Structure formats: structure tokens, C-alpha cells
Tab-separated table of N, CA and C in Angstrom:
chain	number	residue	atom	x	y	z
A	230	MET	N	0.833	-1.182	0.000
A	230	MET	CA	0.000	0.000	0.000
A	230	MET	C	0.882	1.251	0.000
A	231	SER	N	0.574	2.175	-0.858
A	231	SER	CA	1.309	3.438	-0.918
A	231	SER	C	0.767	4.398	0.123
A	232	ARG	N	1.653	5.214	0.693
A	232	ARG	CA	1.211	6.241	1.610
A	232	ARG	C	1.973	7.526	1.357
A	233	SER	N	1.403	8.583	1.856
A	233	SER	CA	2.037	9.885	1.725
A	233	SER	C	3.003	10.104	2.874
A	234	PHE	N	3.891	11.071	2.708
A	234	PHE	CA	4.859	11.455	3.735
A	234	PHE	C	4.652	12.935	3.975
A	235	LEU	N	3.795	13.262	4.963
A	235	LEU	CA	3.347	14.639	5.148
A	235	LEU	C	3.910	15.311	6.395
A	236	ARG	N	4.281	14.516	7.385
A	236	ARG	CA	4.734	15.067	8.660
A	236	ARG	C	6.009	14.367	9.120
A	237	ASP	N	6.698	14.998	10.037
A	237	ASP	CA	7.951	14.457	10.544
A	237	ASP	C	7.775	13.079	11.174
A	238	ASP	N	6.617	12.819	11.773
A	238	ASP	CA	6.419	11.557	12.486
A	238	ASP	C	5.561	10.556	11.711
A	239	ASP	N	5.458	10.686	10.381
A	239	ASP	CA	4.708	9.734	9.567
A	239	ASP	C	5.386	8.372	9.494
A	240	LEU	N	6.661	8.310	9.794
A	240	LEU	CA	7.394	7.042	9.806
A	240	LEU	C	7.685	6.647	11.247
A	241	THR	N	7.508	5.368	11.541
A	241	THR	CA	7.865	4.864	12.866
A	241	THR	C	9.390	4.847	12.980
A	242	PRO	N	9.926	4.733	14.174
A	242	PRO	CA	11.385	4.612	14.295
A	242	PRO	C	11.945	3.438	13.486
A	243	ALA	N	11.230	2.328	13.443
A	243	ALA	CA	11.696	1.174	12.654
A	243	ALA	C	11.707	1.511	11.159
A	244	GLU	N	10.679	2.226	10.684
A	244	GLU	CA	10.640	2.626	9.275
A	244	GLU	C	11.731	3.639	8.962
A	245	GLN	N	11.999	4.544	9.903
A	245	GLN	CA	13.086	5.500	9.716
A	245	GLN	C	14.414	4.754	9.574
A	246	ALA	N	14.621	3.728	10.384
A	246	ALA	CA	15.851	2.931	10.292
A	246	ALA	C	15.937	2.231	8.947
A	247	GLU	N	14.808	1.730	8.429
A	247	GLU	CA	14.788	1.097	7.103
A	247	GLU	C	15.166	2.095	6.019
A	248	VAL	N	14.624	3.300	6.106
A	248	VAL	CA	14.923	4.339	5.110
A	248	VAL	C	16.413	4.670	5.134
A	249	LEU	N	16.977	4.819	6.321
A	249	LEU	CA	18.399	5.147	6.427
A	249	LEU	C	19.280	4.008	5.917
A	250	ALA	N	18.877	2.761	6.184
A	250	ALA	CA	19.641	1.612	5.674
A	250	ALA	C	19.579	1.566	4.156
A	251	LEU	N	18.393	1.812	3.583
A	251	LEU	CA	18.256	1.840	2.125
A	251	LEU	C	19.063	3.000	1.536
A	252	ALA	N	19.059	4.143	2.200
A	252	ALA	CA	19.840	5.289	1.720
A	252	ALA	C	21.323	4.955	1.675
A	253	ALA	N	21.821	4.268	2.696
A	253	ALA	CA	23.234	3.870	2.709
A	253	ALA	C	23.534	2.894	1.570
A	254	GLN	N	22.609	1.967	1.320
A	254	GLN	CA	22.783	1.012	0.220
A	254	GLN	C	22.771	1.734	-1.130
A	255	LEU	N	21.837	2.678	-1.298
A	255	LEU	CA	21.764	3.428	-2.555
A	255	LEU	C	23.007	4.285	-2.765
A	256	LYS	N	23.550	4.818	-1.692
A	256	LYS	CA	24.763	5.618	-1.806
A	256	LYS	C	25.945	4.753	-2.236
A	257	ALA	N	26.002	3.542	-1.697
A	257	ALA	CA	27.099	2.628	-2.036
A	257	ALA	C	26.946	2.052	-3.445
A	258	GLU	N	25.713	1.800	-3.854
A	258	GLU	CA	25.428	1.196	-5.167
A	258	GLU	C	24.299	1.992	-5.821
A	259	PRO	N	24.579	3.212	-6.303
A	259	PRO	CA	23.516	4.135	-6.706
A	259	PRO	C	22.634	3.685	-7.869
A	260	TYR	N	23.074	2.793	-8.692
A	260	TYR	CA	22.268	2.436	-9.865
A	260	TYR	C	21.765	0.996	-9.825
A	261	ASP	N	21.910	0.321	-8.693
A	261	ASP	CA	21.461	-1.068	-8.578
A	261	ASP	C	19.974	-1.181	-8.253
A	262	HIS	N	19.372	-0.144	-7.753
A	262	HIS	CA	17.973	-0.176	-7.331
A	262	HIS	C	17.268	1.035	-7.940
A	263	GLN	N	16.353	0.800	-8.875
A	263	GLN	CA	15.670	1.911	-9.538
A	263	GLN	C	14.152	1.723	-9.490
A	264	PRO	N	13.528	2.025	-8.351
A	264	PRO	CA	12.095	1.800	-8.192
A	264	PRO	C	11.222	2.689	-9.085
A	265	LEU	N	11.785	3.751	-9.623
A	265	LEU	CA	11.005	4.636	-10.500
A	265	LEU	C	11.248	4.350	-11.975
A	266	ALA	N	11.989	3.280	-12.289
A	266	ALA	CA	12.268	2.942	-13.688
A	266	ALA	C	10.966	2.678	-14.411
A	267	GLY	N	10.922	3.067	-15.620
A	267	GLY	CA	9.718	2.873	-16.420
A	267	GLY	C	9.661	3.800	-17.615
A	268	PRO	N	9.984	5.058	-17.580
A	268	PRO	CA	10.167	5.875	-16.364
A	268	PRO	C	8.819	6.277	-15.763
A	269	ARG	N	8.819	6.474	-14.476
A	269	ARG	CA	7.637	6.958	-13.778
A	269	ARG	C	7.856	8.430	-13.476
A	270	THR	N	6.837	9.208	-13.726
A	270	THR	CA	6.909	10.648	-13.530
A	270	THR	C	6.583	11.010	-12.089
A	271	VAL	N	7.361	11.927	-11.539
A	271	VAL	CA	7.105	12.477	-10.212
A	271	VAL	C	6.940	13.985	-10.385
A	272	ALA	N	5.738	14.488	-10.060
A	272	ALA	CA	5.474	15.920	-10.152
A	272	ALA	C	6.109	16.625	-8.960
A	273	MET	N	6.828	17.711	-9.236
A	273	MET	CA	7.468	18.510	-8.187
A	273	MET	C	6.915	19.927	-8.274
A	274	ILE	N	6.335	20.408	-7.173
A	274	ILE	CA	5.781	21.762	-7.116
A	274	ILE	C	6.540	22.532	-6.052
A	275	PHE	N	7.004	23.721	-6.414
A	275	PHE	CA	7.746	24.550	-5.464
A	275	PHE	C	7.110	25.929	-5.395
A	276	ASP	N	6.367	26.187	-4.310
A	276	ASP	CA	5.774	27.509	-4.077
A	276	ASP	C	6.747	28.420	-3.344
A	277	LYS	N	7.667	27.824	-2.592
A	277	LYS	CA	8.657	28.586	-1.830
A	277	LYS	C	9.987	28.549	-2.568
A	278	PRO	N	10.793	29.584	-2.404
A	278	PRO	CA	12.114	29.579	-3.041
A	278	PRO	C	12.921	28.358	-2.611
A	279	THR	N	13.703	27.828	-3.544
A	279	THR	CA	14.457	26.617	-3.259
A	279	THR	C	15.642	26.498	-4.201
A	280	LEU	N	16.673	25.913	-3.727
A	280	LEU	CA	17.783	25.488	-4.574
A	280	LEU	C	18.087	24.036	-4.230
A	281	ARG	N	18.529	23.808	-2.982
A	281	ARG	CA	18.933	22.461	-2.574
A	281	ARG	C	17.795	21.458	-2.660
A	282	THR	N	16.601	21.836	-2.216
A	282	THR	CA	15.481	20.893	-2.223
A	282	THR	C	15.107	20.515	-3.650
A	283	GLN	N	14.993	21.499	-4.522
A	283	GLN	CA	14.638	21.209	-5.911
A	283	GLN	C	15.720	20.374	-6.588
A	284	ALA	N	16.961	20.745	-6.401
A	284	ALA	CA	18.066	20.013	-7.033
A	284	ALA	C	18.148	18.589	-6.503
A	285	SER	N	18.005	18.403	-5.195
A	285	SER	CA	18.144	17.055	-4.638
A	285	SER	C	16.976	16.162	-5.039
A	286	PHE	N	15.758	16.691	-5.065
A	286	PHE	CA	14.628	15.874	-5.505
A	286	PHE	C	14.744	15.532	-6.989
A	287	ALA	N	15.075	16.503	-7.833
A	287	ALA	CA	15.188	16.235	-9.278
A	287	ALA	C	16.279	15.203	-9.551
A	288	ALA	N	17.434	15.366	-8.922
A	288	ALA	CA	18.529	14.415	-9.129
A	288	ALA	C	18.159	13.040	-8.580
A	289	GLY	N	17.578	12.997	-7.405
A	289	GLY	CA	17.203	11.728	-6.799
A	289	GLY	C	16.171	10.971	-7.624
A	290	ILE	N	15.159	11.678	-8.119
A	290	ILE	CA	14.133	11.041	-8.953
A	290	ILE	C	14.771	10.469	-10.216
A	291	ALA	N	15.616	11.250	-10.856
A	291	ALA	CA	16.274	10.785	-12.090
A	291	ALA	C	17.190	9.597	-11.810
A	292	GLU	N	17.954	9.654	-10.724
A	292	GLU	CA	18.876	8.562	-10.405
A	292	GLU	C	18.148	7.284	-9.998
A	293	LEU	N	16.892	7.411	-9.563
A	293	LEU	CA	16.082	6.234	-9.243
A	293	LEU	C	15.304	5.736	-10.454
A	294	GLY	N	15.593	6.316	-11.627
A	294	GLY	CA	14.992	5.851	-12.867
A	294	GLY	C	13.736	6.586	-13.282
A	295	GLY	N	13.336	7.605	-12.546
A	295	GLY	CA	12.110	8.334	-12.846
A	295	GLY	C	12.348	9.604	-13.633
A	296	HIS	N	11.244	10.297	-13.893
A	296	HIS	CA	11.286	11.560	-14.623
A	296	HIS	C	10.717	12.654	-13.734
A	297	PRO	N	11.541	13.637	-13.315
A	297	PRO	CA	11.015	14.743	-12.517
A	297	PRO	C	10.266	15.741	-13.407
A	298	MET	N	9.001	16.014	-13.085
A	298	MET	CA	8.193	16.976	-13.830
A	298	MET	C	8.024	18.215	-12.950
A	299	LEU	N	8.661	19.310	-13.330
A	299	LEU	CA	8.590	20.543	-12.560
A	299	LEU	C	7.301	21.286	-12.887
A	300	VAL	N	6.518	21.576	-11.858
A	300	VAL	CA	5.284	22.338	-11.996
A	300	VAL	C	5.495	23.648	-11.250
A	301	ASP	N	5.398	24.763	-11.949
A	301	ASP	CA	5.563	26.077	-11.331
A	301	ASP	C	4.305	26.396	-10.533
A	302	GLY	N	4.408	26.347	-9.208
A	302	GLY	CA	3.257	26.579	-8.341
A	302	GLY	C	2.636	27.947	-8.527
A	303	THR	N	3.456	28.965	-8.770
A	303	THR	CA	2.936	30.313	-8.982
A	303	THR	C	2.154	30.387	-10.278
A	304	LEU	N	2.699	29.818	-11.327
A	304	LEU	CA	2.024	29.809	-12.620
A	304	LEU	C	0.726	29.012	-12.564
A	305	ALA	N	0.736	27.889	-11.869
A	305	ALA	CA	-0.464	27.061	-11.747
A	305	ALA	C	-1.544	27.764	-10.920
A	306	GLY	N	-1.138	28.638	-10.019
A	306	GLY	CA	-2.110	29.360	-9.188
A	306	GLY	C	-2.877	28.430	-8.263
A	307	ILE	N	-2.173	27.503	-7.652
A	307	ILE	CA	-2.829	26.516	-6.795
A	307	ILE	C	-3.477	27.214	-5.600
A	308	GLY	N	-4.766	26.972	-5.437
A	308	GLY	CA	-5.525	27.585	-4.362
A	308	GLY	C	-6.130	28.928	-4.740
A	309	ARG	N	-5.741	29.460	-5.898
A	309	ARG	CA	-6.311	30.720	-6.373
A	309	ARG	C	-6.996	30.497	-7.723
A	310	ARG	N	-6.230	30.196	-8.739
A	310	ARG	CA	-6.772	29.950	-10.081
A	310	ARG	C	-7.314	28.537	-10.201
A	311	GLU	N	-6.615	27.603	-9.591
A	311	GLU	CA	-6.996	26.187	-9.592
A	311	GLU	C	-7.100	25.729	-8.144
A	312	SER	N	-8.165	25.021	-7.809
A	312	SER	CA	-8.295	24.521	-6.434
A	312	SER	C	-7.244	23.438	-6.176
A	313	VAL	N	-6.892	23.272	-4.930
A	313	VAL	CA	-5.930	22.232	-4.556
A	313	VAL	C	-6.465	20.868	-4.986
A	314	ALA	N	-7.753	20.632	-4.777
A	314	ALA	CA	-8.360	19.349	-5.143
A	314	ALA	C	-8.262	19.092	-6.646
A	315	ASP	N	-8.511	20.107	-7.478
A	315	ASP	CA	-8.416	19.925	-8.930
A	315	ASP	C	-6.977	19.647	-9.360
A	316	VAL	N	-6.030	20.386	-8.806
A	316	VAL	CA	-4.617	20.159	-9.131
A	316	VAL	C	-4.220	18.743	-8.711
A	317	ALA	N	-4.675	18.323	-7.541
A	317	ALA	CA	-4.353	16.980	-7.046
A	317	ALA	C	-4.881	15.919	-7.997
A	318	ARG	N	-6.117	16.073	-8.449
A	318	ARG	CA	-6.696	15.077	-9.365
A	318	ARG	C	-5.970	15.051	-10.701
A	319	VAL	N	-5.628	16.215	-11.243
A	319	VAL	CA	-4.911	16.277	-12.523
A	319	VAL	C	-3.533	15.643	-12.389
A	320	LEU	N	-2.769	16.056	-11.390
A	320	LEU	CA	-1.416	15.522	-11.225
A	320	LEU	C	-1.446	14.047	-10.845
A	321	GLY	N	-2.448	13.635	-10.097
A	321	GLY	CA	-2.572	12.230	-9.724
A	321	GLY	C	-2.775	11.325	-10.929
A	322	ARG	N	-3.363	11.862	-11.998
A	322	ARG	CA	-3.520	11.085	-13.232
A	322	ARG	C	-2.253	11.102	-14.078
A	323	GLN	N	-1.402	12.095	-13.906
A	323	GLN	CA	-0.224	12.268	-14.751
A	323	GLN	C	1.074	11.805	-14.109
A	324	ALA	N	1.067	11.630	-12.800
A	324	ALA	CA	2.312	11.323	-12.083
A	324	ALA	C	2.094	10.173	-11.101
A	325	SER	N	3.170	9.474	-10.784
A	325	SER	CA	3.074	8.380	-9.821
A	325	SER	C	3.220	8.879	-8.387
A	326	GLN	N	3.762	10.081	-8.219
A	326	GLN	CA	3.928	10.698	-6.903
A	326	GLN	C	3.941	12.211	-7.096
A	327	ILE	N	3.670	12.936	-6.011
A	327	ILE	CA	3.705	14.397	-6.034
A	327	ILE	C	4.572	14.866	-4.866
A	328	VAL	N	5.509	15.746	-5.153
A	328	VAL	CA	6.346	16.383	-4.139
A	328	VAL	C	5.954	17.852	-4.129
A	329	TRP	N	5.664	18.400	-2.933
A	329	TRP	CA	5.207	19.798	-2.880
A	329	TRP	C	5.899	20.537	-1.751
A	330	ARG	N	6.490	21.682	-2.085
A	330	ARG	CA	7.099	22.614	-1.118
A	330	ARG	C	6.186	23.829	-1.101
A	331	THR	N	5.431	23.980	-0.014
A	331	THR	CA	4.411	25.021	0.028
A	331	THR	C	4.345	25.646	1.412
A	332	TYR	N	3.350	26.449	1.635
A	332	TYR	CA	3.220	27.166	2.900
A	332	TYR	C	2.331	26.413	3.901
A	333	ALA	N	1.075	26.218	3.560
A	333	ALA	CA	0.097	25.690	4.507
A	333	ALA	C	0.077	24.162	4.533
A	334	GLN	N	0.239	23.599	5.713
A	334	GLN	CA	0.144	22.152	5.884
A	334	GLN	C	-1.236	21.656	5.460
A	335	ALA	N	-2.278	22.441	5.720
A	335	ALA	CA	-3.641	22.037	5.355
A	335	ALA	C	-3.775	21.858	3.842
A	336	SER	N	-3.106	22.676	3.053
A	336	SER	CA	-3.139	22.516	1.594
A	336	SER	C	-2.459	21.218	1.178
A	337	LEU	N	-1.339	20.900	1.806
A	337	LEU	CA	-0.639	19.651	1.507
A	337	LEU	C	-1.510	18.448	1.876
A	338	ASP	N	-2.177	18.530	3.031
A	338	ASP	CA	-3.072	17.457	3.450
A	338	ASP	C	-4.218	17.290	2.448
A	339	GLU	N	-4.750	18.400	1.933
A	339	GLU	CA	-5.815	18.350	0.929
A	339	GLU	C	-5.305	17.716	-0.366
A	340	MET	N	-4.091	18.061	-0.770
A	340	MET	CA	-3.492	17.464	-1.964
A	340	MET	C	-3.446	15.946	-1.795
A	341	ALA	N	-2.994	15.484	-0.641
A	341	ALA	CA	-2.892	14.049	-0.383
A	341	ALA	C	-4.265	13.377	-0.393
A	342	ALA	N	-5.278	14.079	0.074
A	342	ALA	CA	-6.623	13.505	0.136
A	342	ALA	C	-7.216	13.285	-1.251
A	343	TYR	N	-6.855	14.120	-2.237
A	343	TYR	CA	-7.469	14.059	-3.561
A	343	TYR	C	-6.577	13.484	-4.660
A	344	ALA	N	-5.296	13.332	-4.429
A	344	ALA	CA	-4.368	12.963	-5.504
A	344	ALA	C	-4.505	11.516	-5.955
A	345	GLY	N	-4.742	10.610	-5.045
A	345	GLY	CA	-4.785	9.202	-5.398
A	345	GLY	C	-3.406	8.578	-5.580
A	346	VAL	N	-2.359	9.352	-5.369
A	346	VAL	CA	-0.973	8.887	-5.412
A	346	VAL	C	-0.278	9.449	-4.171
A	347	PRO	N	0.847	8.864	-3.774
A	347	PRO	CA	1.556	9.388	-2.603
A	347	PRO	C	2.008	10.841	-2.805
A	348	VAL	N	1.907	11.615	-1.742
A	348	VAL	CA	2.346	13.008	-1.722
A	348	VAL	C	3.468	13.121	-0.692
A	349	VAL	N	4.536	13.803	-1.062
A	349	VAL	CA	5.689	13.983	-0.183
A	349	VAL	C	5.812	15.462	0.169
A	350	ASN	N	5.935	15.741	1.445
A	350	ASN	CA	6.112	17.099	1.948
A	350	ASN	C	7.582	17.501	1.797
A	351	ALA	N	7.851	18.418	0.868
A	351	ALA	CA	9.206	18.930	0.688
A	351	ALA	C	9.457	20.144	1.576
A	352	LEU	N	8.434	20.629	2.253
A	352	LEU	CA	8.514	21.703	3.251
A	352	LEU	C	7.162	22.389	3.334
A	353	THR	N	6.655	22.555	4.549
A	353	THR	CA	5.532	23.456	4.808
A	353	THR	C	5.952	24.347	5.969
A	354	ASP	N	5.083	25.274	6.338
A	354	ASP	CA	5.389	26.126	7.484
A	354	ASP	C	5.452	25.326	8.785
A	355	ASP	N	4.834	24.127	8.786
A	355	ASP	CA	4.788	23.319	9.999
A	355	ASP	C	5.815	22.190	10.046
A	356	PHE	N	6.138	21.605	8.889
A	356	PHE	CA	6.984	20.423	8.867
A	356	PHE	C	7.980	20.464	7.719
A	357	HIS	N	9.100	19.779	7.933
A	357	HIS	CA	10.115	19.588	6.894
A	357	HIS	C	10.662	18.165	7.047
A	358	PRO	N	9.817	17.142	6.802
A	358	PRO	CA	10.199	15.777	7.131
A	358	PRO	C	11.326	15.188	6.291
A	359	CYS	N	11.623	15.764	5.161
A	359	CYS	CA	12.713	15.240	4.330
A	359	CYS	C	14.059	15.812	4.728
A	360	GLN	N	14.076	16.681	5.728
A	360	GLN	CA	15.335	17.266	6.181
A	360	GLN	C	15.338	17.376	7.700
A	361	LEU	N	15.158	16.260	8.351
A	361	LEU	CA	15.241	16.266	9.810
A	361	LEU	C	16.689	16.348	10.239
A	362	GLN	N	16.928	17.068	11.272
A	362	GLN	CA	18.266	17.209	11.815
A	362	GLN	C	18.451	16.173	12.920
A	363	HIS	N	19.655	15.711	13.101
A	363	HIS	CA	19.957	14.782	14.193
A	363	HIS	C	19.492	15.393	15.505
A	364	GLY	N	18.737	14.625	16.256
A	364	GLY	CA	18.288	15.098	17.552
A	364	GLY	C	17.039	15.956	17.497
A	365	SER	N	16.413	16.086	16.321
A	365	SER	CA	15.202	16.901	16.249
A	365	SER	C	14.060	16.173	16.919
A	366	ASP	N	13.062	16.909	17.331
A	366	ASP	CA	11.891	16.357	18.000
A	366	ASP	C	10.844	16.029	16.957
A	367	PRO	N	10.558	14.724	16.677
A	367	PRO	CA	9.552	14.381	15.671
A	367	PRO	C	8.227	15.070	15.967
A	368	GLY	N	7.606	15.568	14.906
A	368	GLY	CA	6.333	16.253	15.062
A	368	GLY	C	6.456	17.738	15.233
A	369	ARG	N	7.680	18.231	15.436
A	369	ARG	CA	7.842	19.660	15.647
A	369	ARG	C	8.604	20.317	14.517
A	370	GLY	N	8.984	19.572	13.509
A	370	GLY	CA	9.776	20.154	12.423
A	370	GLY	C	11.233	20.226	12.802
A	371	SER	N	12.057	20.483	11.813
A	371	SER	CA	13.491	20.461	12.061
A	371	SER	C	14.059	21.799	12.452
A	372	GLY	N	13.314	22.847	12.188
A	372	GLY	CA	13.832	24.167	12.458
A	372	GLY	C	14.697	24.675	11.314
A	373	SER	N	15.134	23.806	10.426
A	373	SER	CA	15.933	24.197	9.270
A	373	SER	C	15.028	24.315	8.070
A	374	ARG	N	15.111	25.372	7.326
A	374	ARG	CA	14.210	25.609	6.207
A	374	ARG	C	14.945	25.878	4.914
A	375	SER	N	15.933	25.046	4.588
A	375	SER	CA	16.684	25.274	3.341
A	375	SER	C	16.119	24.512	2.200
């Protein structure tokens, strides 16, 4: 079963350990495991300024065999010109996953409710689960917003 990754504590400690073990394996053998091969498209939306997050997600998706599809959040007008639910349904039909760096956690939760595919939180005002710092308190965000 696929699930979204919306908050810092969406993974149990055991699942976090699995992710870190897989990350170490992928680092040692970067092209031996390509779960996005096909290629499978991953939609990436960035409403907040970014360099490292956009670059790391695009490179990671490509290195896992997928195709990163950049969606300009400002141009799409998510929540203004297009409702979050409509964007979620459209992208859910076009992509196997959605990565979103936005402001409101509630908008990200709405995206996950309507997309029909896993949604990954690349940063909201409340959480930054893909960049937890050592010793951070799960559920409270990392405090780092790069």
C-alpha cells in the first residue's frame, strides 16, 4: 500500500531505520535499485524559493529511474486559479507521486486527500520531514528551512 509522507512523524522509528539503511545502500550502489524505472513521472511543485530541495529531488528522482516533472506553483495558481483538489486530481492522473514545497500544511493534506498517489512534503510552514536534523523532535519540524 502506498502512503504519503506529510509530517515528521509519519514514519515509525523502525521505518526510519529502514529508510536510512536503504539510503546507505543506494549511496554505495547508486544504480542497482531503480524503483522509479519505467520511467515513472514524479510531479514537483515549489511555491517557496528553493535550490537544494529542488536540485536534490530532481537528481534523486532521475537517479532512481524516474522523470522529474517541474510544476511552477505560482504559474499554476494553486488555491487561487486552480483549487488544490483539482490540481491533485490532474497531477494524480499524470504522475506516480507528487512532491510539494508550500506554505500551509492544510493545503498539503488536501493534496494528499485528492491525488490518489503518494504526496511527499518537501517543506511546509509546519513540517520539513525530508530534512530532519539529528536530535530533532519528531512532530515539531526540524527548524531548518533550506
